[in-house]
XYZ file of C-alpha atoms in Angstrom:
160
model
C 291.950 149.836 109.372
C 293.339 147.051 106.956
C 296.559 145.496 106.208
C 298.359 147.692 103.609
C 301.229 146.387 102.013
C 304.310 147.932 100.250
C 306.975 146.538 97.631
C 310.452 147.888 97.598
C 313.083 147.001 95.604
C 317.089 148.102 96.699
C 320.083 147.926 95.803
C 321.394 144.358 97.745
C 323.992 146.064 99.458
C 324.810 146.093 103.137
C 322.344 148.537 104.912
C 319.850 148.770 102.939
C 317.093 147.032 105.473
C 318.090 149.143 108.487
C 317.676 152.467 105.835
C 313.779 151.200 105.995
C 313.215 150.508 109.280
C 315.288 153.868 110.306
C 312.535 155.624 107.664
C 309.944 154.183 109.169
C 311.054 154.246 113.322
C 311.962 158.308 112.597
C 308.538 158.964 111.728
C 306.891 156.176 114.889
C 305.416 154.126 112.148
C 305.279 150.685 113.397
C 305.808 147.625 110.504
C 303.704 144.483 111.144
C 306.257 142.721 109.512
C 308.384 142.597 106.436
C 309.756 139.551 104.155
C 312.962 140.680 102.332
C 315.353 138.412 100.130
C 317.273 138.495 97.095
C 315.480 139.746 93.901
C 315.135 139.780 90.480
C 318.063 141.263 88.853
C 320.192 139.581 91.269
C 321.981 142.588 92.655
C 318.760 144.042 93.837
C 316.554 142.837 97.332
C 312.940 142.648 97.424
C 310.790 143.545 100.585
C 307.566 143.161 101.072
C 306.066 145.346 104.090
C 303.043 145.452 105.693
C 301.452 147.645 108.492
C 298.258 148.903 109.442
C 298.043 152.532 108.218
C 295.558 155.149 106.861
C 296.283 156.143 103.761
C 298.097 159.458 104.415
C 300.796 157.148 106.089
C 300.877 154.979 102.968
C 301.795 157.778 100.679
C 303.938 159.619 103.744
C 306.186 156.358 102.914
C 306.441 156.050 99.563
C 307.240 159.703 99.576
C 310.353 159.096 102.049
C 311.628 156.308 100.626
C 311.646 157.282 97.282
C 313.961 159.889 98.360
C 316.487 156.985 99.594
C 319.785 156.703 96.894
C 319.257 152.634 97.083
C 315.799 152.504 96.204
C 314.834 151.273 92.488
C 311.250 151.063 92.753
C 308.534 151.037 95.331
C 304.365 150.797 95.058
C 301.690 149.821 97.251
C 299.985 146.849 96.193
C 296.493 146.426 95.541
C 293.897 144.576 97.320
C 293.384 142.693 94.208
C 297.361 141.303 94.608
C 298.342 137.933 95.521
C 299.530 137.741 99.042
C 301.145 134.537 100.753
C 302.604 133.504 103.684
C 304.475 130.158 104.819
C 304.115 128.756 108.746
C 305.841 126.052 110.252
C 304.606 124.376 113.347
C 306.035 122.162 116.383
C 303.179 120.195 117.827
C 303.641 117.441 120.755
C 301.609 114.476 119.747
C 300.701 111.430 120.611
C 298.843 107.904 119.740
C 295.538 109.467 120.443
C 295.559 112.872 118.713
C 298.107 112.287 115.172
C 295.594 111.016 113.420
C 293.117 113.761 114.424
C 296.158 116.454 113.176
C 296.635 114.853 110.178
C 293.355 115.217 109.056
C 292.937 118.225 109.715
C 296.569 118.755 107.979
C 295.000 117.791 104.959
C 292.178 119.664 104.955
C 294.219 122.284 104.708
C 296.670 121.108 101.848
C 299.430 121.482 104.444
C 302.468 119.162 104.902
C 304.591 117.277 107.854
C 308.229 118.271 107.203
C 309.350 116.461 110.245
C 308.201 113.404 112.050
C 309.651 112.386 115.426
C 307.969 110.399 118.467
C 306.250 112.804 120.093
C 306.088 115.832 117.542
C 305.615 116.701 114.349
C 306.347 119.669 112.339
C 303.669 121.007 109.634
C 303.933 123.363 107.018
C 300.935 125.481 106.147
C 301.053 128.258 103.226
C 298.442 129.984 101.854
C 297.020 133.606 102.271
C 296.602 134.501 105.525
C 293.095 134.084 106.382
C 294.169 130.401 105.891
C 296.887 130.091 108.126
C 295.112 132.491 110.846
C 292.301 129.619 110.505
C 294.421 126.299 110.818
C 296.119 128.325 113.993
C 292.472 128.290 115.450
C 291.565 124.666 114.836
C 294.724 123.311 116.168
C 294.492 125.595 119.526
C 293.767 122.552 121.463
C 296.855 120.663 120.434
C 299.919 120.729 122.496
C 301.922 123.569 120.367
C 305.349 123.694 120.868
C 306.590 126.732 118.273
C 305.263 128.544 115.745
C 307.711 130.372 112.837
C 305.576 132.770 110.628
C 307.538 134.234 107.246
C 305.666 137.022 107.146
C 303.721 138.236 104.034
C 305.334 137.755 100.510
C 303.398 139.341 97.650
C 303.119 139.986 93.359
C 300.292 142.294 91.919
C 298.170 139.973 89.106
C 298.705 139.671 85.522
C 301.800 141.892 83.783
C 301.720 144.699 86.452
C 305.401 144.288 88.110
């Protein structure tokens, strides 16, 4: 089953992100994850959530929570949509193996944010086929933490 993902746009009021995961924990649908923050018009939130469900799921959601008083405007997205998602990584390092990380770093476009001794932190964004692929080539470095945004997505051209 693939990754289907839904936008929803709310009132920004307290609440309004335990009224979704209440919709979906009432009907034991589980949400891979979700990536919510403040939208555009500024009173509203945006949230981005993705799971792995058949379609009849997919529309059993947008039929509940269209029928929520804060929502504005939900839609699945299509596969066709642009889909991103930011990591950061801790990884202990030393004389032998920075140079190694940093080339594969920027093979990947990524970035160090932080620099210290015997770590660094990188920052890796992309779609997630790319970040799900630097993961795998740095398995054999020491990694100390791993912070994941979740998914954050906009359909192509005028389509809102």
């Amino acid at each position: 089953m693939d990754a289907k993902r839904i936008l929803l746009v709310m009132k920004n009021k307290p609440g309004v992100l335990n009224k979704i995961s209440g919709l979906f924990q009432k009907r034991g649908i589980n949400i891979e994850n979700i990536t919510a923050g403040e939208g555009y018009p500024e009173d509203t939130v945006r949230m981005t959530i993705t799971g792995f469900w058949d379609e009849y799921t997919l529309n059993q959601v947008i039929v509940q929570a269209e029928k929520l008083f804060d929502v504005e405007f939900i839609k699945a997205f299509s596969r066709e949509s642009v889909f991103r998602e930011l990591v950061l990584i801790k990884i202990k390092v030393n004389s032998k193996n920075r140079q190694e990380l940093l080339q594969i770093l920027d093979i990947y476009r990524g970035s160090v944010v932080d620099v210290a001794l015997e770590s660094l932190i990188v920052e890796i964004t992309g779609d997630i086929g790319k970040i799900d692929g630097f993961l795998k080539l740095i398995k054999n470095f020491n990694v100390l933490e791993i912070a994941r945004t979740g998914v954050s997505a906009m359909s192509r051209g005028l389509e809102v």
